[in-house]
């Protein structure tokens, strides 16, 4: 069984790489995707286009361009892993979770126990909650190897 | 034209009532819906059911029950208004926005200018951004009366 | 908020009536539906039609006729309650649960604690598990009144 | 013509292997999938994750993880074969049948004549009923070779 | 339970009226719909429109207009009854059956035993086969009254 | 039979009113909907909202608000009438036609013979082409009365 | 551009082979599919399965098995060619056309001018009408080569 | 990440080739598709088929054939680029945009600043607006390489 896995959320730690490396060590047939994770490039995604603008409209222009990549990746994936860190509001991660839920795409969350209560609606529609990237790798091993 | 409008997000201010009252004053044919907004009742939604539990599973049980109401309300609505306040993480509001986006349900956001950058993905898929409940009422007047 | 609730499963006890009566006492705006619950009539649903037959084909003919009513009821419902009793195999109840899950229709299960392990996949896709009709009534009160 | 075939249900006999071997001998272009069929591993699927728990919540956690694999397999398949044995309640098999029916995925059942009456709703939505793995192999030969 | 029933096929006998009258006598809550059954009017549906034309294009223009009514009626119905008579080719009735099947709309066929073999694919996707309008009325009584 | 009819396109002549009046004279059970047809109000739809802006972003803000009304009206309609006049580019009318086509919503076009060639793709997916509002009224009479 | 083309209908002439050969001569990247076209084998598709039966139920059993192949082929195809000959009623071909129409799958019909009137509803939802296999080959050349 | 990109609209300049060449130089994994862009061939698409005709019906016949290719290409694409030039009405381009919007397929528009106001509804549902083919290439680089 081969899977496409979409990795959503936090961009300030190396959780994506840990999962990718862990799955590679296990020899799992997984293709990973994610949004552009270079923060500055992502904020500037629309700067080369359309009418010059600042503030709301600059963000708007970039967000809509990034959505081309994100929504294609979600549509194609078999599973999403959605990471919430301690910092920042990460509304985009919760938005991706809601998007998955409405499409019937299974997702798992990855966050510390301290975030359980504020994430209860997001976890409520998830297939699982993991606390470490290693747990995610183990889960993928189980799902794809067994 | 009659509309069903789903009101999602912040429960600590009276923004819902302001919109409902404003629309009533304008005589608009709108039915409003929302999640259960009594915080304590919402957290305890599952306490009467299933196996006793605490922490993660208590939240999980309640969140899944609340989702019955929320997802029915979103499926039926013609427009959602999604409110983000300054306090709390409000991941459930962003989750609802993603859910709407995936279903093709139009939504508008309601938040201060200070939140523009962290909400850029949520605003990117919205039909409009309003800063006050009065603006939402005006928008609904325009949409339903003209 | 008004709901349509589909009641699926066991036909040998009065659990349906208990839920209907309990909701009526609470004044909830619920329309209930279910399959034909007269066992003999249900088994004979196709006897007046098509070529005479016995055994497999008699069951087949009746089951396909009953499915007209059942699948319409599921398609229209906002919530299904799916009851498993101690007796009989009740594969039709589990079939209805799977049908709901694939359509994204929320359902809750109603069964004793003794059935938790064999029903784990069915409960896994449910929004809640209740053990008594009274709990279901309370849940509906919470969902529709709050 | 190549097919993906999902094999659901009973895990205590070697019916899966008989079908896989039979199709291999015929040189059919079929990829088979199924849930994890190691019973103990399946029950423990969630043990490495989330908050420790027992009873209902342990089953719940595992069932939701297994659903990631099962529902992906059903979504991808061209045909499901759903096996009911004499023992156990096998509600998960009936659940998979309902899931297939709602998605419009064709499925065939595989069970003894003694189960015809209790399985009438499940058979009613099936494309065929087989009694032996050899019959399933013949059917697949007919469908893919002719 | 109230139903919308779409009546498709043969226009040369009074089978529609027999079903409508029979259901009225039983007090069933059914709204019936059908294509325009005045043959000459139906063939001339497009004569007042578009460029004048004869032969293929006259038929084409009328057929596309009739499809507005037919496809709306099928989309709204809870059940279709599809009638094949001895005369004429009635490809439109078989077309409606295929349209229902793809949408997951249940339908029953109404035809004599002499047509069983040529209609086997159409009957194969039907929920039931009836031979007389009285049988259809009985079936509807069972489905809606029980 | 009752219909909801969406009227799209040209706002500089009274074709909408002619159709509405003609249908009223015939006593047809039709509810009509359309975009806001006051050109200045439509262009200013977003002026009360979000960050001040001009040019592209002002148009963008208003267009997205108008889309809330338009897309709800299309989703609800049973038939759309899409009008192209001699003046202006009316890309919004062609956009609505494409939107209808992708949803499987039937639409008819209303335009002069001089526009047949440039509108061939739009007419190709339409159910009919009319040249006058009177023809549209006749068509609706035929569809709803017969 | 590569296409999958489903060939439906008449099995008594070599029109399928003419199209396949013609496309091969043109080097088109087309994969063709069809139902089992060996009439006796198709009628006997279910003889090895389930309870023995004759007449209606024998046909029923075989038709449902054949539908596994047919409906998978239609779901996968990019275009269907649906052939009606002078003989036989060919309701299955019209059924396939309706199935395509409801799914939004484009199809073209292939039949003589003498069948234009009785096929008007089937042609009305088709993308084109051809009279010879050569015309179909030319059409496919145009669509895939240009 | 690999993409399929559908190029819609203007056929009188070499914008398609500029985008294709630019992406090739960047080594992007993109498969491009478009309608038949040879104007005379496209207008004559149906000339070899069906009953001879002129004017409306000739256009109609060709448009429906071209739609087979266009709608398949849109259904398969991950992104559409929709080009509007100064000349001609290009209603087919706006039609394609509406088709994309209803399917949830992301698209970007490519046009001069002079067309901003008449294209506001089309731009309102787009993910981005570009003014030159180079900008489109840069956007695709960003989306696929980052």
Coordinates of N, CA and C in Angstrom, one line a residue, chain C residues 8-145:
Chain C
X8 N -32.7 3.2 13.7 CA -32.4 2.0 13.0 C -32.1 0.9 14.0
X9 N -32.4 -0.3 13.7 CA -32.0 -1.5 14.4 C -33.1 -2.2 15.2
X10 N -32.7 -2.8 16.3 CA -33.5 -3.7 17.0 C -35.0 -3.4 17.0
X11 N -35.8 -4.5 16.7 CA -37.3 -4.3 16.7 C -38.0 -5.0 17.7
X12 N -37.3 -5.6 18.7 CA -38.0 -6.5 19.6 C -38.2 -5.8 21.0
X13 N -37.8 -4.6 21.2 CA -38.1 -3.9 22.4 C -38.7 -2.5 22.0
X14 N -39.1 -1.7 23.0 CA -39.8 -0.5 22.7 C -38.9 0.7 22.7
X15 N -37.6 0.6 22.5 CA -36.7 1.7 22.5 C -37.1 2.9 21.7
X16 N -37.7 2.6 20.5 CA -38.1 3.7 19.6 C -39.2 4.5 20.3
X17 N -40.2 3.8 20.8 CA -41.3 4.6 21.5 C -40.8 5.4 22.7
X18 N -39.9 4.8 23.4 CA -39.3 5.5 24.6 C -38.7 6.8 24.1
X19 N -37.9 6.8 23.0 CA -37.3 8.0 22.5 C -38.3 9.0 22.0
X20 N -39.2 8.5 21.2 CA -40.3 9.4 20.7 C -41.1 10.0 21.8
X21 N -41.5 9.2 22.8 CA -42.3 9.8 23.9 C -41.5 10.8 24.7
X22 N -40.2 10.5 24.9 CA -39.4 11.3 25.7 C -39.2 12.7 25.0
X23 N -39.0 12.7 23.7 CA -38.8 13.9 23.0 C -40.1 14.7 22.9
X24 N -41.2 14.0 22.8 CA -42.5 14.7 22.8 C -42.7 15.4 24.1
X25 N -42.4 14.8 25.2 CA -42.5 15.4 26.5 C -41.7 16.7 26.6
X26 N -40.5 16.7 26.0 CA -39.7 17.8 26.0 C -40.0 18.9 24.9
X27 N -41.0 18.6 24.1 CA -41.4 19.5 23.1 C -40.4 19.7 22.0
X28 N -39.6 18.8 21.7 CA -38.6 18.9 20.7 C -39.2 18.8 19.3
X29 N -38.7 19.6 18.4 CA -39.2 19.6 17.0 C -38.5 18.6 16.2
X30 N -38.9 17.3 16.4 CA -38.2 16.2 15.7 C -39.2 15.4 15.0
X31 N -38.9 15.1 13.7 CA -39.7 14.1 12.9 C -38.9 12.8 12.9
X32 N -39.5 11.7 13.4 CA -38.8 10.4 13.4 C -39.1 9.6 12.2
X33 N -38.2 8.8 11.7 CA -38.5 7.8 10.7 C -37.8 6.5 11.0
X34 N -38.2 5.5 10.4 CA -37.5 4.2 10.6 C -38.0 3.2 9.4
X35 N -37.3 2.1 9.3 CA -37.8 1.0 8.5 C -39.1 0.6 8.9
X36 N -39.8 -0.2 8.2 CA -41.0 -0.9 8.6 C -40.6 -1.9 9.7
X37 N -41.2 -1.7 10.9 CA -40.7 -2.5 12.1 C -41.6 -3.7 12.4
X38 N -42.6 -3.9 11.6 CA -43.4 -5.2 11.7 C -42.7 -6.2 11.0
X39 N -42.1 -7.2 11.8 CA -41.1 -8.2 11.2 C -41.8 -9.0 10.1
X40 N -43.0 -9.5 10.3 CA -43.6 -10.3 9.3 C -43.9 -9.6 8.0
X41 N -44.4 -8.4 8.2 CA -44.7 -7.5 7.0 C -43.4 -7.2 6.3
X42 N -42.4 -6.9 7.0 CA -41.1 -6.6 6.3 C -40.6 -7.8 5.5
X43 N -40.6 -9.0 6.1 CA -40.1 -10.1 5.4 C -41.0 -10.4 4.1
X44 N -42.3 -10.0 4.2 CA -43.2 -10.3 3.1 C -43.3 -9.1 2.1
X45 N -42.5 -8.1 2.2 CA -42.6 -6.9 1.5 C -42.8 -7.1 0.0
X46 N -42.1 -8.1 -0.5 CA -42.1 -8.3 -2.0 C -43.1 -9.4 -2.4
X47 N -43.8 -10.0 -1.5 CA -44.6 -11.2 -1.9 C -45.6 -10.9 -2.9
X48 N -46.1 -9.7 -3.0 CA -47.1 -9.4 -4.0 C -46.6 -9.1 -5.4
X49 N -45.3 -9.1 -5.5 CA -44.6 -8.6 -6.7 C -43.8 -9.7 -7.4
X50 N -43.5 -9.4 -8.6 CA -42.5 -10.1 -9.4 C -42.7 -11.6 -9.5
X51 N -41.7 -12.4 -9.8 CA -42.0 -13.8 -9.9 C -42.0 -14.4 -8.5
X52 N -42.9 -15.4 -8.3 CA -42.9 -16.1 -7.1 C -41.5 -16.7 -6.8
X53 N -41.1 -16.7 -5.6 CA -39.8 -17.3 -5.2 C -39.8 -17.6 -3.7
X54 N -38.8 -18.4 -3.4 CA -38.6 -18.7 -1.9 C -37.1 -18.5 -1.6
X55 N -36.9 -18.6 -0.3 CA -35.5 -18.6 0.2 C -34.8 -17.3 -0.2
X56 N -33.6 -17.4 -0.7 CA -32.8 -16.3 -1.0 C -33.5 -15.2 -1.8
X57 N -34.2 -15.6 -2.9 CA -34.8 -14.6 -3.7 C -36.0 -13.9 -3.1
X58 N -36.7 -14.7 -2.2 CA -37.8 -14.0 -1.5 C -37.2 -12.9 -0.5
X59 N -36.2 -13.3 0.2 CA -35.5 -12.3 1.0 C -35.0 -11.1 0.2
X60 N -34.4 -11.5 -0.9 CA -33.8 -10.4 -1.8 C -34.8 -9.4 -2.2
X61 N -35.9 -10.0 -2.7 CA -37.0 -9.1 -3.2 C -37.5 -8.2 -2.1
X62 N -37.7 -8.7 -1.0 CA -38.2 -7.9 0.1 C -37.2 -6.9 0.6
X63 N -35.9 -7.3 0.7 CA -34.9 -6.4 1.2 C -34.7 -5.2 0.2
X64 N -34.8 -5.4 -1.1 CA -34.7 -4.3 -2.0 C -35.8 -3.3 -1.9
X65 N -37.0 -3.9 -1.6 CA -38.1 -2.9 -1.4 C -38.0 -2.2 -0.1
X66 N -37.6 -2.8 0.9 CA -37.4 -2.1 2.2 C -36.3 -1.0 2.0
X67 N -35.3 -1.3 1.2 CA -34.3 -0.3 1.0 C -34.8 1.0 0.4
X68 N -35.9 1.0 -0.3 CA -36.4 2.2 -0.8 C -36.8 3.2 0.3
X69 N -37.4 2.6 1.3 CA -37.8 3.4 2.5 C -36.6 3.8 3.3
X70 N -35.8 2.8 3.6 CA -34.6 3.0 4.5 C -33.7 4.1 3.9
X71 N -33.3 3.9 2.7 CA -32.3 4.8 2.1 C -32.8 6.2 1.9
X72 N -34.1 6.4 1.6 CA -34.7 7.7 1.6 C -34.7 8.3 3.0
X73 N -35.0 7.5 4.0 CA -35.0 8.0 5.4 C -33.6 8.5 5.8
X74 N -32.6 7.7 5.5 CA -31.3 8.1 5.9 C -30.8 9.3 5.1
X75 N -31.1 9.4 3.8 CA -30.7 10.6 3.1 C -31.3 11.9 3.7
X76 N -32.5 11.8 4.2 CA -33.2 13.0 4.7 C -32.8 13.3 6.1
X77 N -32.3 12.4 6.9 CA -32.2 12.6 8.3 C -31.0 13.5 8.6
X78 N -31.1 14.2 9.8 CA -30.0 15.0 10.3 C -29.2 14.2 11.3
X79 N -29.7 13.1 11.8 CA -29.1 12.3 12.8 C -29.7 10.9 12.8
X80 N -28.9 9.9 12.9 CA -29.5 8.5 13.0 C -29.1 8.0 14.4
X81 N -30.0 7.2 15.0 CA -29.8 6.5 16.2 C -29.8 5.0 15.9
X82 N -28.7 4.3 16.2 CA -28.6 2.9 15.7 C -28.5 2.0 16.9
X83 N -29.5 1.2 17.1 CA -29.6 0.4 18.3 C -29.2 -1.1 18.0
X84 N -28.3 -1.6 18.9 CA -28.0 -3.0 18.9 C -28.4 -3.7 20.2
X85 N -29.1 -4.7 20.1 CA -29.6 -5.5 21.3 C -28.7 -6.7 21.5
X86 N -29.0 -7.5 22.5 CA -28.2 -8.6 22.8 C -28.4 -9.8 21.8
X87 N -29.7 -9.8 21.3 CA -30.1 -11.0 20.5 C -29.9 -10.6 19.0
X88 N -29.8 -11.7 18.2 CA -29.8 -11.6 16.8 C -28.5 -10.9 16.3
X89 N -28.3 -11.0 15.0 CA -27.0 -10.5 14.5 C -27.1 -9.0 14.1
X90 N -28.3 -8.6 13.7 CA -28.5 -7.2 13.4 C -27.5 -6.6 12.5
X91 N -27.2 -7.3 11.4 CA -26.3 -6.8 10.4 C -26.9 -5.6 9.7
X92 N -28.2 -5.6 9.6 CA -28.8 -4.4 8.9 C -28.5 -3.1 9.7
X93 N -28.4 -3.2 11.0 CA -28.1 -2.0 11.8 C -26.7 -1.5 11.5
X94 N -25.8 -2.5 11.5 CA -24.4 -2.1 11.2 C -24.2 -1.6 9.7
X95 N -25.0 -2.2 8.8 CA -25.1 -1.7 7.4 C -25.5 -0.3 7.4
X96 N -26.6 0.0 8.1 CA -27.1 1.4 8.1 C -26.0 2.4 8.7
X97 N -25.3 1.9 9.7 CA -24.2 2.8 10.2 C -23.2 3.1 9.2
X98 N -22.8 2.1 8.5 CA -21.8 2.3 7.4 C -22.3 3.2 6.3
X99 N -23.5 3.0 6.0 CA -24.2 3.9 5.0 C -24.1 5.3 5.4
X100 N -24.5 5.6 6.7 CA -24.4 6.9 7.3 C -23.0 7.5 7.2
X101 N -22.1 6.7 7.6 CA -20.7 7.1 7.7 C -20.2 7.6 6.3
X102 N -20.5 6.8 5.3 CA -20.0 7.1 4.0 C -20.7 8.4 3.4
X103 N -21.9 8.7 3.9 CA -22.6 9.9 3.5 C -22.2 11.1 4.3
X104 N -21.5 10.9 5.4 CA -21.2 12.0 6.3 C -22.4 12.4 7.2
X105 N -23.4 11.5 7.3 CA -24.5 11.7 8.2 C -24.1 11.3 9.6
X106 N -24.3 12.2 10.6 CA -23.9 11.8 12.0 C -24.8 10.8 12.5
X107 N -24.3 9.8 13.3 CA -25.1 8.9 14.0 C -24.6 8.6 15.4
X108 N -25.5 8.2 16.3 CA -25.1 7.7 17.6 C -25.5 6.3 17.7
X109 N -24.8 5.5 18.5 CA -25.2 4.1 18.8 C -25.8 4.0 20.1
X110 N -26.6 3.0 20.3 CA -27.4 2.7 21.5 C -27.2 1.3 21.8
X111 N -26.4 0.9 22.8 CA -26.2 -0.5 23.1 C -25.5 -0.6 24.5
X112 N -25.6 -1.9 25.0 CA -25.0 -2.1 26.3 C -23.5 -2.2 26.3
X113 N -22.9 -2.0 27.5 CA -21.5 -2.1 27.6 C -20.9 -3.4 27.1
X114 N -21.7 -4.4 27.2 CA -21.2 -5.8 26.8 C -20.9 -5.9 25.3
X115 N -21.4 -4.9 24.6 CA -21.2 -5.0 23.1 C -20.1 -4.1 22.6
X116 N -19.4 -3.4 23.6 CA -18.4 -2.4 23.2 C -17.3 -3.0 22.2
X117 N -16.8 -4.1 22.6 CA -15.7 -4.6 21.7 C -16.1 -5.0 20.3
X118 N -17.1 -5.8 20.2 CA -17.5 -6.2 18.8 C -18.0 -5.0 18.0
X119 N -18.5 -4.0 18.6 CA -19.0 -2.8 17.9 C -18.0 -1.7 17.7
X120 N -16.7 -2.0 17.9 CA -15.7 -0.9 18.0 C -15.6 -0.1 16.7
X121 N -15.7 -0.8 15.5 CA -15.6 -0.1 14.3 C -16.9 0.8 14.1
X122 N -18.0 0.3 14.5 CA -19.2 1.0 14.3 C -19.2 2.2 15.3
X123 N -18.8 2.0 16.5 CA -18.7 3.1 17.4 C -17.6 4.1 17.0
X124 N -16.6 3.6 16.4 CA -15.5 4.5 16.0 C -15.9 5.6 15.0
X125 N -16.9 5.3 14.2 CA -17.3 6.3 13.3 C -18.6 7.0 13.7
X126 N -19.0 6.7 14.9 CA -20.2 7.3 15.5 C -19.8 8.6 16.2
X127 N -20.8 9.5 16.4 CA -20.6 10.8 17.1 C -20.7 10.6 18.6
X128 N -21.4 9.5 19.0 CA -21.6 9.2 20.5 C -22.1 7.8 20.7
X129 N -21.9 7.3 21.9 CA -22.5 6.0 22.3 C -23.3 6.3 23.5
X130 N -24.6 5.8 23.4 CA -25.5 5.9 24.6 C -25.9 4.5 25.0
X131 N -26.3 4.4 26.3 CA -26.6 3.1 26.8 C -28.1 3.0 27.1
X132 N -28.8 4.1 27.2 CA -30.3 4.0 27.4 C -31.0 5.0 26.5
X133 N -32.3 4.8 26.3 CA -33.1 5.7 25.5 C -33.1 7.1 26.2
X134 N -33.1 7.1 27.5 CA -33.2 8.4 28.2 C -32.0 9.2 27.9
X135 N -30.8 8.6 27.8 CA -29.6 9.3 27.4 C -29.8 10.0 26.0
X136 N -30.4 9.2 25.1 CA -30.6 9.7 23.8 C -31.5 11.0 23.8
X137 N -32.6 10.9 24.6 CA -33.5 12.0 24.7 C -32.8 13.2 25.3
X138 N -32.0 13.0 26.3 CA -31.2 14.1 26.9 C -30.3 14.8 25.9
X139 N -29.6 13.9 25.1 CA -28.7 14.4 24.1 C -29.5 15.2 23.1
X140 N -30.6 14.8 22.6 CA -31.4 15.5 21.7 C -31.9 16.8 22.3
X141 N -32.3 16.8 23.5 CA -32.6 18.1 24.2 C -31.5 19.1 24.1
X142 N -30.3 18.6 24.5 CA -29.1 19.5 24.5 C -28.9 20.0 23.1
X143 N -29.0 19.2 22.1 CA -28.7 19.6 20.7 C -29.7 20.6 20.2
X144 N -30.9 20.4 20.5 CA -32.0 21.2 19.9 C -32.5 22.4 20.7
X145 N -32.3 22.3 22.0 CA -32.8 23.4 22.8 C -31.8 24.5 23.2

